[in-house]
Structure formats: C-alpha cells, structure tokens
XYZ file of C-alpha atoms in Angstrom:
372
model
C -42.972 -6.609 -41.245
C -40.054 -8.344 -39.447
C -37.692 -10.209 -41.849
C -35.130 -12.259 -39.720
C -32.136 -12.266 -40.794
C -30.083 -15.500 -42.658
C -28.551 -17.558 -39.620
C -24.949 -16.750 -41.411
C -25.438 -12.877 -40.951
C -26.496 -13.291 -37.629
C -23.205 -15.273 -36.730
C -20.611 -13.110 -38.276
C -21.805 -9.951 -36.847
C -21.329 -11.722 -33.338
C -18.161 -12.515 -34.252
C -17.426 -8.952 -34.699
C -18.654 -7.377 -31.785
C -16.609 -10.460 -30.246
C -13.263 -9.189 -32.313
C -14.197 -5.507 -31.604
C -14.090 -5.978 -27.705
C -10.979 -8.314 -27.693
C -8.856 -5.972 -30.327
C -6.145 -5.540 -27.600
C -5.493 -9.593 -28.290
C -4.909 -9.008 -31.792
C -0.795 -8.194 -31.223
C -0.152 -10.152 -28.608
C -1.729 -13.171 -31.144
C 0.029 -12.392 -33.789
C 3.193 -12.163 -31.987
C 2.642 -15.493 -30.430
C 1.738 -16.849 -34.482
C 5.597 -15.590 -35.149
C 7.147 -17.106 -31.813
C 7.097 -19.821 -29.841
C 7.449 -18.191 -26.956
C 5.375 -15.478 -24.904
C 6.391 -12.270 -24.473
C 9.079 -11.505 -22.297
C 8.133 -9.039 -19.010
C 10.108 -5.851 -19.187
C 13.168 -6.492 -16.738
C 12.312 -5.200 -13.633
C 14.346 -1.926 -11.996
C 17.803 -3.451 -10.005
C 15.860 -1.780 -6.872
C 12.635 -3.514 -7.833
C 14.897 -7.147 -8.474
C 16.274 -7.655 -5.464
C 12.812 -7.804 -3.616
C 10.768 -9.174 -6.943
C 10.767 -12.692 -7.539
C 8.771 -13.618 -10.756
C 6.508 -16.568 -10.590
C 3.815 -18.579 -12.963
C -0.114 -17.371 -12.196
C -0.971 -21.044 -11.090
C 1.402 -19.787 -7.995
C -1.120 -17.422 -6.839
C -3.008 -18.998 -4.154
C -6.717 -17.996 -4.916
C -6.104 -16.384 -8.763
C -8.231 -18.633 -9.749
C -11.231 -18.123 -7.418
C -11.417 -14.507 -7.127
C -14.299 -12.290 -9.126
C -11.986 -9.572 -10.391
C -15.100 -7.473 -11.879
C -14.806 -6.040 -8.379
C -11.406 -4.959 -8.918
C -11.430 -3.801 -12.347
C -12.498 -0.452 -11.454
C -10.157 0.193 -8.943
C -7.334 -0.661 -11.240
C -8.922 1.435 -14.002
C -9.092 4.545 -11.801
C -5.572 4.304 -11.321
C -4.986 4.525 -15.202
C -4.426 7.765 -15.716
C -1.453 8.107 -13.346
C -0.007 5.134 -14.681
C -0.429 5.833 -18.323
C 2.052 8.741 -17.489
C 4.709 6.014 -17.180
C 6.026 4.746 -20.681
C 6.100 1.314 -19.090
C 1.957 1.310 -18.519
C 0.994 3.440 -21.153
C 0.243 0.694 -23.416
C -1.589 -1.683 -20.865
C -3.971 1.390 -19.958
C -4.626 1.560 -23.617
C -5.720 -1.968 -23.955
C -7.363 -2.029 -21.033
C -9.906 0.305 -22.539
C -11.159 -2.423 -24.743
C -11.894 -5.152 -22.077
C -15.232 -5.754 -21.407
C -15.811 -4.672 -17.517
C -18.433 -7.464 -17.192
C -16.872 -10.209 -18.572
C -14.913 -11.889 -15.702
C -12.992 -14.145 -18.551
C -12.194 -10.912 -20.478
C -10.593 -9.516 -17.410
C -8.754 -12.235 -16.543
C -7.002 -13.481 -19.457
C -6.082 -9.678 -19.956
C -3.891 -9.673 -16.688
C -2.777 -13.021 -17.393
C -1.512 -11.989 -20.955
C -0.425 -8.820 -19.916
C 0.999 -8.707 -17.066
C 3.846 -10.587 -15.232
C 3.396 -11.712 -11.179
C 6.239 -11.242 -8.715
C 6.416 -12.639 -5.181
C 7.553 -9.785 -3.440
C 10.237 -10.526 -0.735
C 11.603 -8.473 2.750
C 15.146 -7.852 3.205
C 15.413 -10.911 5.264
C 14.731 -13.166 2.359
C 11.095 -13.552 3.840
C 7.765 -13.628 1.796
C 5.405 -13.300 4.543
C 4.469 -9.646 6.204
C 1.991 -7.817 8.492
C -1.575 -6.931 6.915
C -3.391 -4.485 8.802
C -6.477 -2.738 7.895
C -8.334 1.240 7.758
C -11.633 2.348 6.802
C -13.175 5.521 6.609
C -14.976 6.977 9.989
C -17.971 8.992 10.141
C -18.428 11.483 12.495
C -20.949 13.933 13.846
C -20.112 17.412 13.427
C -20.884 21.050 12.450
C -19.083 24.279 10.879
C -19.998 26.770 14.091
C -18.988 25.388 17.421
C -22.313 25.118 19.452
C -23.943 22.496 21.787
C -22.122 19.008 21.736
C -19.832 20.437 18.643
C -17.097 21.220 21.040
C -13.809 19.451 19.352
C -12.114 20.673 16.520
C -10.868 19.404 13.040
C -7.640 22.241 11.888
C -7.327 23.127 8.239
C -3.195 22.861 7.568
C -2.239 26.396 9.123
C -1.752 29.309 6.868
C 1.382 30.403 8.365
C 3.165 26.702 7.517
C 2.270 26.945 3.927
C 6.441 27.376 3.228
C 7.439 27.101 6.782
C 10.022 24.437 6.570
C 9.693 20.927 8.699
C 11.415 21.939 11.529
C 8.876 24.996 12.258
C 5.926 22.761 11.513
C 7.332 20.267 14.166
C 5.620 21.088 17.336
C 3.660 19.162 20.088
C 0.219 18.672 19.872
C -0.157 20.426 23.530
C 1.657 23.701 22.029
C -0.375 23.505 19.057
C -3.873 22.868 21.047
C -3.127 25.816 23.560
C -4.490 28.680 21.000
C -1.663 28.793 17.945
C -4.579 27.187 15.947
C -7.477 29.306 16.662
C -9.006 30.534 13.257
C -8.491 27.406 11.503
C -11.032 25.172 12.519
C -12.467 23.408 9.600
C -15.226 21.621 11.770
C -16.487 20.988 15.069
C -17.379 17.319 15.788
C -18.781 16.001 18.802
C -16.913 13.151 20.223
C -12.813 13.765 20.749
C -12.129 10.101 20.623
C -13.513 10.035 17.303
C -11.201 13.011 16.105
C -8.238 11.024 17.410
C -9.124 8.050 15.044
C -10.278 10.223 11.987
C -6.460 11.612 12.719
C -5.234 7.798 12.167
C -7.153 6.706 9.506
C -6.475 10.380 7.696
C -9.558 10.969 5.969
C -13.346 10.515 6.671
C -17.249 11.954 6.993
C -19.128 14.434 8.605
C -22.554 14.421 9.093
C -23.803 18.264 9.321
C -25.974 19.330 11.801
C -27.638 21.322 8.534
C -28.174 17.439 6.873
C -25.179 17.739 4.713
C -22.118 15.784 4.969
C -18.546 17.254 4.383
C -15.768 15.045 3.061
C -12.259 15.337 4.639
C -9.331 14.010 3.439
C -5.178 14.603 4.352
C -3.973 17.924 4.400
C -0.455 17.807 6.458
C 0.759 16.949 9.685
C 3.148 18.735 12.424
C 5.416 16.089 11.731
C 5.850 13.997 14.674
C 5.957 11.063 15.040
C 2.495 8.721 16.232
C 2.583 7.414 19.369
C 0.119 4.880 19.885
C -3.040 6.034 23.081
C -4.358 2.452 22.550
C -0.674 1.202 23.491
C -0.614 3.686 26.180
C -3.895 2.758 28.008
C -2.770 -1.090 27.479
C 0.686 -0.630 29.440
C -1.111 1.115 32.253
C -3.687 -1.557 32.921
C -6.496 0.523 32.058
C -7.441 -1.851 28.924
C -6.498 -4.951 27.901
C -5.555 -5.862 24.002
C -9.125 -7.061 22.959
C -10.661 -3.294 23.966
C -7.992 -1.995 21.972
C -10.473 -0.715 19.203
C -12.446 2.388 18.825
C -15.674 1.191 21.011
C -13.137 -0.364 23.524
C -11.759 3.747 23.866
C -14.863 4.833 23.774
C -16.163 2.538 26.677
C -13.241 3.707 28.550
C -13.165 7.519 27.814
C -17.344 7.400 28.941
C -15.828 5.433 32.138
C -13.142 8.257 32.490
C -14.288 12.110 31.115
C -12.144 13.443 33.074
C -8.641 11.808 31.845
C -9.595 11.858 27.715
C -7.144 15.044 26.792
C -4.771 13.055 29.183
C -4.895 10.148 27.318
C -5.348 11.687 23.606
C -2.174 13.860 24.184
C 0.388 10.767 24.556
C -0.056 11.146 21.152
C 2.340 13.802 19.637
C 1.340 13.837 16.202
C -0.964 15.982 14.902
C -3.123 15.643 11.225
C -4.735 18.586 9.405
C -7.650 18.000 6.999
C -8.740 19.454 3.993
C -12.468 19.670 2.890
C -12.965 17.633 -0.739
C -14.706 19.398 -3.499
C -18.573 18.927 -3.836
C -17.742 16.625 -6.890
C -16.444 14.121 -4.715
C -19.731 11.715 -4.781
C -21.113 10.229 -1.656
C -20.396 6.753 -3.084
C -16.236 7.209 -4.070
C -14.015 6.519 -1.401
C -11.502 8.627 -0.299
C -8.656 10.353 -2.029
C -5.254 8.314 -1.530
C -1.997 9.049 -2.065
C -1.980 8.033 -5.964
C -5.097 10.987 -6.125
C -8.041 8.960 -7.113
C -10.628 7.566 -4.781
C -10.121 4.042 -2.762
C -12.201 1.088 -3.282
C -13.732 -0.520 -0.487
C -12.000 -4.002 -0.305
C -9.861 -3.527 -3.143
C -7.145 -0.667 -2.249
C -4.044 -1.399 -0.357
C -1.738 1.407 0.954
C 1.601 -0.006 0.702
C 5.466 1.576 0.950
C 5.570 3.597 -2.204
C 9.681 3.312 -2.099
C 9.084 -0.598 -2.721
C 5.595 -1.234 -4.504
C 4.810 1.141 -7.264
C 1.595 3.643 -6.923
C -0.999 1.951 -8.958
C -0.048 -1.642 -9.222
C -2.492 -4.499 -9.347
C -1.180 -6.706 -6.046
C -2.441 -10.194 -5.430
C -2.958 -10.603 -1.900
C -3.280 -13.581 0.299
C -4.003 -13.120 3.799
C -6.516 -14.010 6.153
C -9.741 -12.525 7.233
C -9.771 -10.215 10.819
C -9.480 -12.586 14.285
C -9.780 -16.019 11.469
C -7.352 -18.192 9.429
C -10.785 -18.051 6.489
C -8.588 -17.203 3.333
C -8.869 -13.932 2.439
C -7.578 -13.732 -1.326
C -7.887 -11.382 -3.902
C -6.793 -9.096 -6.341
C -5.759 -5.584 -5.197
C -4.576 -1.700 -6.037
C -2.060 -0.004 -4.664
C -3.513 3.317 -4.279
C -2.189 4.564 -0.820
C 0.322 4.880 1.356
C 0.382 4.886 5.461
C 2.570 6.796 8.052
C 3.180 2.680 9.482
C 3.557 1.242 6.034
C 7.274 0.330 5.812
C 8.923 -2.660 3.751
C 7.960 -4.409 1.033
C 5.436 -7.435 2.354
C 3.925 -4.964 4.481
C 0.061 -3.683 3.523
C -3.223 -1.991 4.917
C -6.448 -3.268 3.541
C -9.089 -0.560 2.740
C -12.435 -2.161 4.293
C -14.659 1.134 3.458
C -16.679 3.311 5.492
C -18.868 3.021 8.877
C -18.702 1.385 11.871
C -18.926 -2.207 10.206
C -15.693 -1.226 8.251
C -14.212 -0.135 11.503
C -15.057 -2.797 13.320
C -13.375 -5.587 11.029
C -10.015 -2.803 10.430
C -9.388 -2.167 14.138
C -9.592 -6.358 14.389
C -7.404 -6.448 11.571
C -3.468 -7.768 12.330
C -3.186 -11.215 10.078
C 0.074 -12.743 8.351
C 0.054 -11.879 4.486
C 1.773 -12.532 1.205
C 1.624 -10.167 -2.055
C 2.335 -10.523 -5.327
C 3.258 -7.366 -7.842
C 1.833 -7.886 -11.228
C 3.833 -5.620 -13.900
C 4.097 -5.295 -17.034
C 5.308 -7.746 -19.816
C-alpha cells in the first residue's frame, strides 16, 4: 500500500538534490558571505594583457539569448586538456557538478566562474575576419579501380625524422611517383581531394559500405596558394563560383585543365585514418585532440587564444548581417588563422555545411572567458 510521504519530507529532499547539483556554489557563496566583493580573475599573462581587455557579461552582445546546453559539451570535451593547467583545474572540477540540462545552471556557472575579455589586434582594433570549414565527404575506396582514380597519401615513411627542409617539396615532384606505396585511399573526384586537403580532415564513403575517417597527418610544408584565387584572376570564374560546386562546374566544363589548375597549389596535406572508436556522430579531431562540435568549435591562433577556451562570438551569419551570436570552444587551429580577432567557425559535415563555410567571410568580435 502506498503511504505518501509528509509534504515537509518531500520538500527537504528536493532541496538536497538541489544543494547536491549546485555544490560547486558552495565556496564561491561563502566567500562572497565574508566579502563584499567578487572574486578577483587571476591576472592575465603580460602576453595575454596587452590584447585582453576585461569587460562586464552585460557587454556581450547576445550572452543573454544564446542556449548554451549546445555548447556545454564542447567545452566539457576540452576538460581534460585543460585540467592539466593549474589555472583550469579547479573550474573542470566544478564543472562536473553542473547540471548539463539546466540552461540556468550553466549559465550562472560561467558567469561566476569565469571572467570575459574583449580580445583586441595589434592595431588597437576589436573587430576581425570570421571564416568558416566543415567536414567533406567523399566517395572513395582502399584498391584503386573504376572511378577510384585519385589518391589520399598517408605522411611518408621516409619523413618520419626527415627534417623540414627535406619534407619541403612541390606537389608536382611529390605527385610524379616519390609517393607510390602510400596511398591511404582512392576517391573519385580530384576536386574534392583538393578541398578535403583545405579543410584537413573528412569522410569516406567505401565502396564496401563502410566509411573511413581521415583526419591531419602532416604536410610538405609549403605554403597554400589559393586555385579558387587562381581561376578568379584568369577570368575563368568570377568571386560568387568561388566555392566547391562553382570548381566543380568548372573542372566538368574543363577535364582537361584540372591537374593544371589543382597544381597552382604547392602545398600538399597527408591524412591519417582515425581509429574505429571514433563514432560516426563526433566530429573531427582538432588540434586540442578531442572531436569538434558542429557550430560550436572555433580554430583560432593558438599563440594568442588559449587551446580550450570558451570564446563568445559575435558575428554574422554567411552572405547576411542576421546576428550570429553564441558561445564557442577553441578547439582548433588553421594554416590561415593568424592574430588574435581572427576565427574559423566549424559548421559540421556534408554539403549543407559546405555550402554555408565556403559562403562564409563576415566581420566578427570575440570575447575570451578565463578564469577568476
């Protein structure tokens, strides 16, 4: 027989669960009982200062409005590289106790623990470029056969400890046989190689039904020359077909002159095969080593925004002045990603992803959150 409980029982053991999930408040309470002020943010690094300005949250155009559920899990996959850093150890610790789907929980935990700063250039400025990159899929298979004609390299064997200057040779060189053993996949479209070597990581769908996962594994060192640039200054496209299906339109127009064209480019990327662990639904590896986020990881300049940082951004959606303002990660890094108010916007995968990164090229500002 049910007995229901006295209405007193009932409400103290909601305030416990309430206590138990909010026990990372308890110090920063009790320190604010023995002070009238709130805690002061750990000074910030003389190389962080100079391009850091700190600023209240009601500054953040946007804070406000944003669901950060959708970025809580980006910032706790980068947890366990920051919780190597004394400075974040703590706030990964607390962050274990915030309830994930609790939108109030989450906020008030970055707002008590965690300082914003308006990030600046060296010009003084506060506004930089946002671009974007998503994650291609391609067509492809592990024996070269039928339309399976273009290849993806492994890093070479023989650069392993070969130092930069060896590893520093033109894609032409590399292309004319030096390679041959260590093709990784064959893929059926060579303008979709050359933007899986941009965007540095992506899918294959297997001729078998599987798909393999690539991700980074090295470069020859040279430096990228844009082949959308290229066919621009010679009048063969203008700026609007400057995207993967504009290419594509024009290399179907042109079969004859796609090496031509693909070989302006000088730089080279090698790819790696991700373990069978890596689940269809993660993102790829970035540089901090976990998996992106679709619409919630940035790749910034590693020398001015730390690895693993929530950043506020506030830009503008692709080809539109609609606000585009949320809360961010900085998981990655880019080849083009120099200076502090500079970022690139992880859309996800697919050609809808694509579509709205190649469109991508909108004024920006960001704001570090560290912290207190």
């Amino acid at each position: 027989m049910f007995i229901p409980l006295p209405r007193p029982i009932i409400d103290a053991a909601r305030t416990l669960r309430q206590l138990a999930r909010t026990a990372w408040l308890l110090p920063l309470l009790v320190l604010g009982a023995c002070s009238s002020q709130p805690p002061a943010p750990s000074t910030p690094s003389p190389a962080e200062s100079e391009h850091m300005q700190p600023m209240e949250w009601q500054a953040l155009p946007g804070w406000r409005d944003d669901h950060v559920i959708a970025a809580w899990s980006a910032f706790l996959a980068s947890c366990p590289q920051l919780a190597k850093k004394p400075r974040w150890t703590s706030v990964c610790d607390d962050a274990e106790h915030v309830d994930p789907l609790d939108e109030s929980d989450i906020t008030r935990f970055f707002e008590m623990r965690f300082q914003p700063y308006r990030l600046t250039n060296d010009d003084g400025s506060t506004t930089g470029t946002i671009t974007g990159y998503y994650e291609p899929i391609l067509n492809g298979s592990r024996d070269r056969h039928g339309p399976y004609q273009t290849p993806l390299y492994r890093f070479p064997n023989a650069w392993q400890a070969a130092p930069q200057r060896v590893r520093a040779e033109q894609r032409t060189l590399l292309e004319s046989g030096a390679l041959r053993g260590q093709e990784l996949v064959w893929v059926d479209d060579p303008v979709e190689a050359a933007f899986l070597q941009i965007q540095g990581s992506g899918r294959v769908r297997l001729d078998d039904g599987d798909t393999m996962r690539v991700a980074f594994a090295g470069s020859n060192n040279q430096p990228f020359r844009s082949f959308n640039r290229a066919l621009i200054e010679r009048g063969e496209i203008d700026a609007s077909e400057a995207t993967l299906p504009g290419v594509r339109a024009w290399a179907k127009r042109h079969p004859g002159r796609v090496k031509e064209m693909l070989t302006v480019n000088p730089r080279m990327v090698f790819f790696r095969e991700l373990d069978s662990d890596h689940s269809a639904t993660q993102g790829p590896i970035g540089a901090l080593g976990v998996p992106l986020t679709a619409e919630r990881s940035l790749a910034v300049d590693p020398s001015r925004i730390p690895l693993g940082a929530p950043i506020f951004l506030s830009t503008t959606q692709p080809l539109s002045k609609e606000p585009l303002q949320r809360l961010m990660v900085a998981q990655d890094t880019g080849n083009a990603i120099k200076g502090t108010v500079r970022a690139d916007f992880y859309w996800g995968h697919g050609d809808t992803a694509g579509k709205r990164a190649g469109r991508m090229k909108q004024d920006g500002r960001l704001w570090v959150l560290m912290p207190k």
